[in-house]
XYZ file of C-alpha atoms in Angstrom:
320
model
C -20.645 -3.514 -25.293
C -17.612 -5.280 -23.833
C -18.609 -7.308 -20.784
C -16.391 -7.211 -17.693
C -16.035 -8.951 -14.360
C -14.118 -6.607 -12.060
C -12.125 -7.769 -9.026
C -10.814 -5.350 -6.425
C -11.002 -4.520 -2.740
C -9.508 -1.259 -1.347
C -10.046 2.392 -2.227
C -7.260 2.074 -4.827
C -9.659 0.114 -7.042
C -12.685 2.416 -6.664
C -11.842 5.103 -9.295
C -10.922 2.316 -11.716
C -14.265 0.578 -11.261
C -16.111 3.905 -11.437
C -14.534 4.685 -14.817
C -15.660 1.316 -16.189
C -19.187 1.862 -14.889
C -19.346 5.350 -16.414
C -18.108 4.340 -19.893
C -20.958 3.186 -22.170
C -18.570 0.915 -24.062
C -18.360 -1.454 -21.085
C -20.853 -3.547 -19.163
C -19.720 -4.540 -15.666
C -21.534 -7.834 -15.132
C -20.289 -8.459 -11.599
C -17.789 -7.343 -8.990
C -15.674 -9.686 -6.879
C -14.233 -8.371 -3.626
C -13.066 -9.581 -0.241
C -15.661 -10.486 2.423
C -16.905 -7.827 4.836
C -14.530 -7.488 7.814
C -14.993 -6.250 11.360
C -13.301 -2.875 11.769
C -12.394 -0.635 14.701
C -12.770 -1.005 18.432
C -16.470 -1.754 18.105
C -15.766 -4.452 15.483
C -18.382 -3.112 13.093
C -18.890 -5.419 10.102
C -17.772 -3.224 7.192
C -17.969 -3.777 3.426
C -14.961 -3.075 1.233
C -14.821 0.250 -0.640
C -15.309 -1.634 -3.911
C -18.427 -3.374 -2.607
C -19.910 -0.048 -1.505
C -19.566 1.333 -5.028
C -20.882 -1.836 -6.667
C -23.960 -1.907 -4.438
C -24.649 1.778 -5.145
C -24.361 1.064 -8.877
C -26.650 -1.970 -8.646
C -23.968 -4.448 -9.718
C -23.960 -8.045 -8.506
C -21.284 -8.674 -5.866
C -19.415 -11.903 -5.077
C -17.382 -12.133 -1.834
C -15.662 -15.523 -1.589
C -13.310 -16.058 1.352
C -11.208 -18.114 -1.069
C -12.146 -17.950 -4.706
C -10.516 -21.205 -5.814
C -13.020 -24.114 -5.920
C -15.781 -21.821 -4.635
C -19.380 -21.659 -5.904
C -18.683 -17.997 -6.679
C -15.903 -18.986 -9.066
C -18.254 -21.244 -11.007
C -20.823 -18.448 -11.171
C -18.183 -16.062 -12.554
C -17.122 -18.612 -15.169
C -20.764 -19.017 -16.197
C -20.948 -15.274 -16.870
C -18.335 -15.780 -19.628
C -17.123 -12.142 -19.631
C -15.080 -10.626 -22.419
C -12.615 -9.213 -19.888
C -11.623 -9.973 -16.333
C -9.963 -6.944 -14.703
C -8.328 -6.955 -11.280
C -6.971 -4.076 -9.206
C -5.683 -4.863 -5.706
C -8.091 -7.773 -5.289
C -5.985 -9.629 -2.720
C -6.292 -13.251 -3.846
C -4.576 -15.482 -6.399
C -6.783 -16.453 -9.333
C -6.624 -20.048 -10.614
C -5.918 -20.728 -14.295
C -9.430 -22.086 -14.817
C -10.865 -18.730 -13.812
C -8.405 -16.665 -15.834
C -9.177 -18.654 -18.975
C -12.895 -17.870 -18.606
C -12.330 -14.378 -20.024
C -13.012 -14.477 -23.770
C -10.568 -11.663 -24.616
C -8.161 -11.427 -21.663
C -7.677 -11.328 -17.919
C -5.618 -8.277 -16.968
C -4.375 -6.586 -13.809
C -3.808 -2.955 -12.815
C -0.665 -3.182 -10.652
C 0.784 -0.330 -8.586
C 4.435 -0.534 -9.627
C 6.756 -0.371 -12.602
C 7.092 -4.094 -13.173
C 9.139 -6.218 -12.961
C 10.052 -4.198 -9.857
C 7.836 -4.857 -6.851
C 5.800 -7.904 -7.681
C 3.568 -8.761 -4.747
C 1.076 -7.323 -2.318
C 2.801 -4.133 -1.091
C 4.479 -2.457 -4.088
C 3.554 1.094 -3.125
C 4.811 0.767 0.451
C 8.154 -0.661 -0.697
C 8.685 2.075 -3.266
C 8.355 4.752 -0.565
C 10.229 2.784 2.118
C 13.160 2.169 -0.225
C 13.492 5.830 -1.160
C 12.655 5.338 -4.838
C 12.455 8.526 -6.875
C 9.550 7.233 -8.935
C 6.999 4.472 -9.184
C 3.995 3.913 -11.399
C 1.346 1.571 -12.743
C 1.597 -1.435 -15.033
C -1.294 -2.966 -16.979
C -0.449 -6.612 -17.605
C -1.891 -9.943 -18.603
C -2.664 -12.168 -15.649
C -0.921 -15.521 -15.400
C -0.729 -18.133 -12.666
C 2.618 -16.793 -11.344
C 2.399 -13.666 -9.175
C 2.459 -10.443 -11.228
C 4.535 -12.160 -13.917
C 2.391 -11.604 -17.010
C 3.412 -9.744 -20.149
C 2.999 -5.971 -19.869
C 0.502 -3.996 -21.952
C 1.238 -0.464 -20.718
C 3.153 1.477 -18.071
C 3.047 4.978 -16.652
C 5.602 6.420 -14.205
C 5.098 9.235 -11.685
C 7.559 10.807 -9.203
C 7.636 10.177 -5.450
C 8.296 13.398 -3.532
C 9.599 13.789 0.011
C 6.078 14.884 1.001
C 4.525 11.641 -0.215
C 3.640 8.669 1.919
C 2.009 5.352 1.040
C -1.410 6.948 1.405
C -0.806 9.805 -1.038
C 0.839 7.441 -3.515
C -2.129 5.043 -3.324
C -4.397 7.963 -4.230
C -2.182 9.188 -7.066
C -1.555 5.737 -8.529
C -5.238 4.879 -8.385
C -5.956 7.742 -10.776
C -2.959 6.899 -12.954
C -4.175 3.297 -13.117
C -7.687 4.420 -14.021
C -6.524 6.598 -16.886
C -3.962 4.106 -18.165
C -6.508 1.282 -18.166
C -9.084 3.312 -20.065
C -6.437 4.241 -22.654
C -5.331 0.612 -22.999
C -8.686 -1.188 -23.210
C -9.732 -0.086 -26.735
C -6.475 -1.422 -28.185
C -6.799 -4.630 -26.191
C -10.376 -5.214 -27.338
C -9.420 -4.428 -30.942
C -6.467 -6.806 -30.788
C -3.973 -4.156 -31.863
C -1.873 -3.922 -28.684
C 1.609 -5.433 -28.444
C 2.528 -6.962 -25.082
C 6.062 -6.844 -23.711
C 7.573 -9.668 -21.618
C 9.000 -8.778 -18.217
C 12.767 -8.964 -17.739
C 13.096 -11.774 -15.193
C 16.618 -10.637 -14.263
C 15.154 -7.374 -12.914
C 12.438 -8.884 -10.709
C 12.071 -7.444 -7.194
C 9.438 -8.796 -4.812
C 7.297 -6.795 -2.384
C 5.527 -9.231 -0.050
C 2.888 -7.987 2.369
C 4.340 -5.941 5.237
C 5.201 -8.144 8.219
C 4.986 -7.249 11.894
C 8.799 -7.300 11.998
C 8.974 -4.663 9.254
C 6.766 -2.346 11.264
C 9.609 -1.937 13.786
C 11.796 0.916 12.566
C 15.527 0.246 12.820
C 16.703 3.302 14.732
C 20.261 2.755 13.479
C 19.281 3.587 9.904
C 20.097 7.073 8.652
C 17.618 9.866 9.336
C 16.529 9.855 5.699
C 15.957 6.097 5.767
C 13.935 6.426 8.986
C 11.793 9.110 7.353
C 11.255 6.893 4.286
C 10.305 3.951 6.475
C 7.833 6.080 8.433
C 6.229 7.454 5.273
C 6.133 4.029 3.615
C 4.043 2.658 6.496
C 1.719 5.646 6.807
C -1.267 5.785 7.171
C -1.282 2.048 7.834
C 0.048 -0.075 9.475
C 2.349 2.691 10.894
C 5.950 2.038 11.921
C 7.059 1.909 15.539
C 10.073 2.349 17.791
C 10.677 1.636 21.459
C 11.049 5.092 23.010
C 11.598 5.413 26.750
C 10.815 1.708 27.071
C 7.391 1.961 25.407
C 6.435 0.717 21.943
C 5.528 3.940 20.163
C 4.012 4.389 16.717
C 5.839 7.033 14.727
C 3.643 9.068 12.388
C 5.910 11.890 11.277
C 9.604 12.801 11.471
C 11.833 15.405 9.835
C 15.424 14.552 8.825
C 17.753 17.397 9.754
C 20.920 18.666 8.102
C 22.880 18.799 11.355
C 25.182 15.927 12.333
C 26.069 14.475 15.722
C 28.737 12.325 17.334
C 26.142 10.675 19.585
C 25.167 7.057 19.019
C 21.922 6.250 17.218
C 18.867 6.513 19.460
C 20.333 9.099 21.842
C 18.768 12.488 22.540
C 20.594 15.247 20.657
C 18.376 18.172 21.570
C 15.405 18.525 23.874
C 12.986 21.342 24.613
C 9.346 21.881 25.453
C 8.413 21.584 21.787
C 11.276 19.603 20.288
C 12.851 16.157 20.470
C 15.821 15.580 18.188
C 17.352 12.107 18.068
C 20.550 10.677 16.651
C 20.277 8.216 13.776
C 22.848 6.153 11.881
C 26.006 7.617 10.339
C 25.817 10.710 12.566
C 22.545 11.950 11.066
C 19.718 13.459 13.102
C 15.943 13.798 12.917
C 13.117 15.491 14.750
C 10.008 13.584 15.816
C 6.779 15.486 15.080
C 3.881 13.089 15.730
C 3.736 9.820 17.640
C 1.435 7.503 19.555
C 2.735 5.582 22.587
C 1.007 2.256 23.269
C -2.293 2.859 25.052
C -2.222 6.601 24.370
C -3.818 8.803 21.694
C -1.982 10.230 18.706
C -0.189 13.394 19.849
C 2.237 16.046 18.699
C 5.680 16.227 20.245
C 4.735 19.014 22.680
C 1.986 16.930 24.267
C 4.287 13.906 24.357
C 7.126 15.745 26.096
C 4.757 17.053 28.777
C 4.430 13.476 29.999
C 8.051 12.397 29.471
C 10.072 14.889 31.450
C 12.597 12.210 32.417
C 14.201 12.322 28.939
C 17.520 14.198 28.880
C 20.141 15.181 26.336
C 22.652 12.386 25.768
C 20.338 9.664 27.134
C 19.529 6.555 25.119
C 15.881 7.253 24.296
C 15.397 4.535 21.653
C 16.176 0.876 22.362
C 15.495 -2.510 20.832
C 13.281 -3.957 23.542
C 10.268 -2.568 25.382
C 9.906 -2.580 29.163
C 6.845 -3.223 31.292
C 5.568 0.226 32.193
């Protein structure tokens, strides 16, 4: 059996770990994941999805806050695994740890490298309106997502997809691609391909500033931004002076001469706004600060002061 230490944190990594557990060719010695975090309004201490699976499977779990120079790192090195496999782990691994794998340390990364190195590749692919994305299996090196590539698989991004659906799809693609790649890697018959450094695009973790949707973008770009930040952290706009999370919009084919952010059409069940370059979009679901998630009908019942031609979306919020 090929021994493995697996490192991962979110749901993305769960099907990948499950496949390794289920395959009799592999022995998962230990799982490394992020520490339990407090979640929700009640701040309930919650284990990561990967930890939940590992505990159910009876696998030893390490949860270092920072793996470098930690006792957990030394324990992992002492295990001397054949392979170290990461999938959305969330921490940099020092060279000393990477070199502890007797065969290789590899990563399952949710993009078509060298595009979208970094912590939010799936969100950027949707936000930027890419037609496709995919998964890359690569050797791990000290530089972020810069290792030679072992395998890639592309899949399309549809206009119905958001970051959440793409996480789910790419998780399964990553699982299957990894299981196809491992036998060749273990046998030493696989040929790695260097990344083209001239084509590198970075995708750092989403910042608070990026959560604010630029209402002067085109309607299509606004839709892509909304979907790229859904289901989390969710993009927002200032509508009627209130910071409002935007969950769902529909770009429309009709054009307008009104400036971006103004109300184009208004009814009991419809709010159509102007976007950049004369484009328009309809808001379907939203959540004003301090209010529950609601559809547009419920929202408009409490915002009867909006009128056609008014500037509904602004840059700054007001105290209301």
